[in-house]
Coordinates of N, CA and C in Angstrom, one line a residue:
X1 N 119.3 141.2 123.3 CA 119.1 142.5 122.6 C 119.0 143.6 123.6
X2 N 118.4 143.4 124.8 CA 118.3 144.4 125.8 C 119.7 144.8 126.3
X3 N 120.6 143.8 126.5 CA 121.9 144.2 127.0 C 122.7 145.0 126.0
X4 N 122.6 144.7 124.7 CA 123.3 145.6 123.7 C 122.7 147.0 123.7
X5 N 121.4 147.1 123.9 CA 120.8 148.4 123.9 C 121.3 149.2 125.1
X6 N 121.4 148.5 126.3 CA 122.0 149.2 127.5 C 123.4 149.6 127.2
X7 N 124.2 148.8 126.5 CA 125.6 149.1 126.2 C 125.6 150.4 125.4
X8 N 124.8 150.5 124.4 CA 124.8 151.6 123.5 C 124.4 152.9 124.3
X9 N 123.4 152.8 125.2 CA 123.0 153.9 126.0 C 124.2 154.3 126.9
X10 N 124.9 153.4 127.5 CA 126.0 153.7 128.3 C 127.1 154.4 127.5
X11 N 127.4 153.9 126.3 CA 128.4 154.6 125.5 C 128.0 156.0 125.1
X12 N 126.7 156.2 124.8 CA 126.3 157.5 124.4 C 126.4 158.5 125.6
X13 N 126.0 158.0 126.8 CA 126.0 158.8 128.0 C 127.5 159.2 128.3
X14 N 128.4 158.2 128.3 CA 129.8 158.5 128.6 C 130.4 159.5 127.6
X15 N 130.0 159.3 126.3 CA 130.5 160.1 125.2 C 130.1 161.6 125.5
X16 N 128.8 161.7 125.9 CA 128.3 163.1 126.1 C 129.0 163.7 127.3
X17 N 129.2 162.9 128.3 CA 129.9 163.5 129.5 C 131.3 163.9 129.2
X18 N 132.0 163.0 128.4 CA 133.4 163.3 128.1 C 133.5 164.5 127.2
X19 N 132.6 164.6 126.2 CA 132.6 165.8 125.3 C 132.3 167.1 126.0
X20 N 131.4 167.0 127.0 CA 131.1 168.2 127.8 C 132.3 168.6 128.6
X21 N 132.9 167.6 129.2 CA 134.1 167.9 130.0 C 135.2 168.6 129.1
X22 N 135.4 168.0 127.9 CA 136.4 168.5 127.0 C 136.1 170.0 126.6
X23 N 134.8 170.2 126.4 CA 134.4 171.6 126.0 C 134.7 172.6 127.2
X24 N 134.3 172.2 128.4 CA 134.6 173.1 129.5 C 136.1 173.3 129.7
X25 N 136.9 172.2 129.6 CA 138.3 172.3 129.7 C 138.9 173.2 128.7
X26 N 138.4 173.1 127.4 CA 138.8 174.0 126.3 C 138.6 175.4 126.7
X27 N 137.4 175.7 127.2 CA 137.0 177.1 127.6 C 138.0 177.6 128.6
X28 N 138.2 176.8 129.6 CA 139.1 177.1 130.7 C 140.5 177.5 130.2
X29 N 141.1 176.6 129.4 CA 142.4 176.8 128.8 C 142.4 178.1 128.0
X30 N 141.4 178.3 127.2 CA 141.2 179.5 126.3 C 141.3 180.7 127.2
X31 N 140.6 180.7 128.3 CA 140.6 181.9 129.2 C 141.9 182.2 129.8
X32 N 142.6 181.1 130.3 CA 143.9 181.3 130.9 C 144.9 181.8 129.9
X33 N 144.9 181.2 128.7 CA 145.8 181.6 127.6 C 145.6 183.0 127.3
X34 N 144.3 183.5 127.3 CA 144.0 184.9 127.0 C 144.5 185.8 128.0
X35 N 144.4 185.4 129.3 CA 144.8 186.2 130.4 C 146.3 186.3 130.4
X36 N 147.0 185.1 130.2 CA 148.5 185.1 130.3 C 149.1 185.8 129.1
X37 N 148.7 185.5 127.9 CA 149.4 185.9 126.7 C 148.7 187.2 126.1
X38 N 147.5 187.5 126.5 CA 146.9 188.6 125.9 C 146.3 188.4 124.5
X39 N 145.6 189.4 124.0 CA 144.8 189.2 122.8 C 145.7 189.0 121.6
X40 N 146.7 189.8 121.5 CA 147.5 189.9 120.2 C 148.2 188.6 119.9
X41 N 148.8 188.0 121.0 CA 149.5 186.7 120.7 C 148.6 185.6 120.5
X42 N 147.4 185.7 121.0 CA 146.4 184.6 120.8 C 145.9 184.6 119.4
X43 N 145.6 185.7 118.8 CA 145.1 185.8 117.5 C 146.2 185.3 116.5
X44 N 145.7 185.0 115.3 CA 146.7 184.6 114.3 C 147.5 185.8 113.9
X45 N 148.8 185.6 113.6 CA 149.7 186.7 113.3 C 149.1 187.6 112.2
X46 N 148.6 187.1 111.2 CA 148.0 187.9 110.1 C 146.9 188.8 110.6
X47 N 146.1 188.2 111.4 CA 145.0 189.0 112.0 C 145.5 190.2 112.8
X48 N 146.5 189.8 113.7 CA 147.1 190.8 114.5 C 147.7 192.0 113.7
X49 N 148.4 191.6 112.6 CA 149.0 192.7 111.8 C 148.0 193.6 111.2
X50 N 146.9 192.9 110.7 CA 145.9 193.7 110.1 C 145.2 194.7 111.0
X51 N 145.1 194.2 112.3 CA 144.4 195.0 113.3 C 145.3 196.2 113.8
X52 N 146.6 195.9 113.9 CA 147.5 196.8 114.5 C 147.7 198.1 113.7

């Protein structure tokens, strides 16, 4: 029982670490995309048209 509990804890820990990494990576990509392509291309076309 103890070993299975440790396995569950390990899985949870790894999952949290991976999800945090993915969140940070998403933020990073978002920023680079924003810098490279600018605001208008990043937004949905309909939103861009309504704004313009």
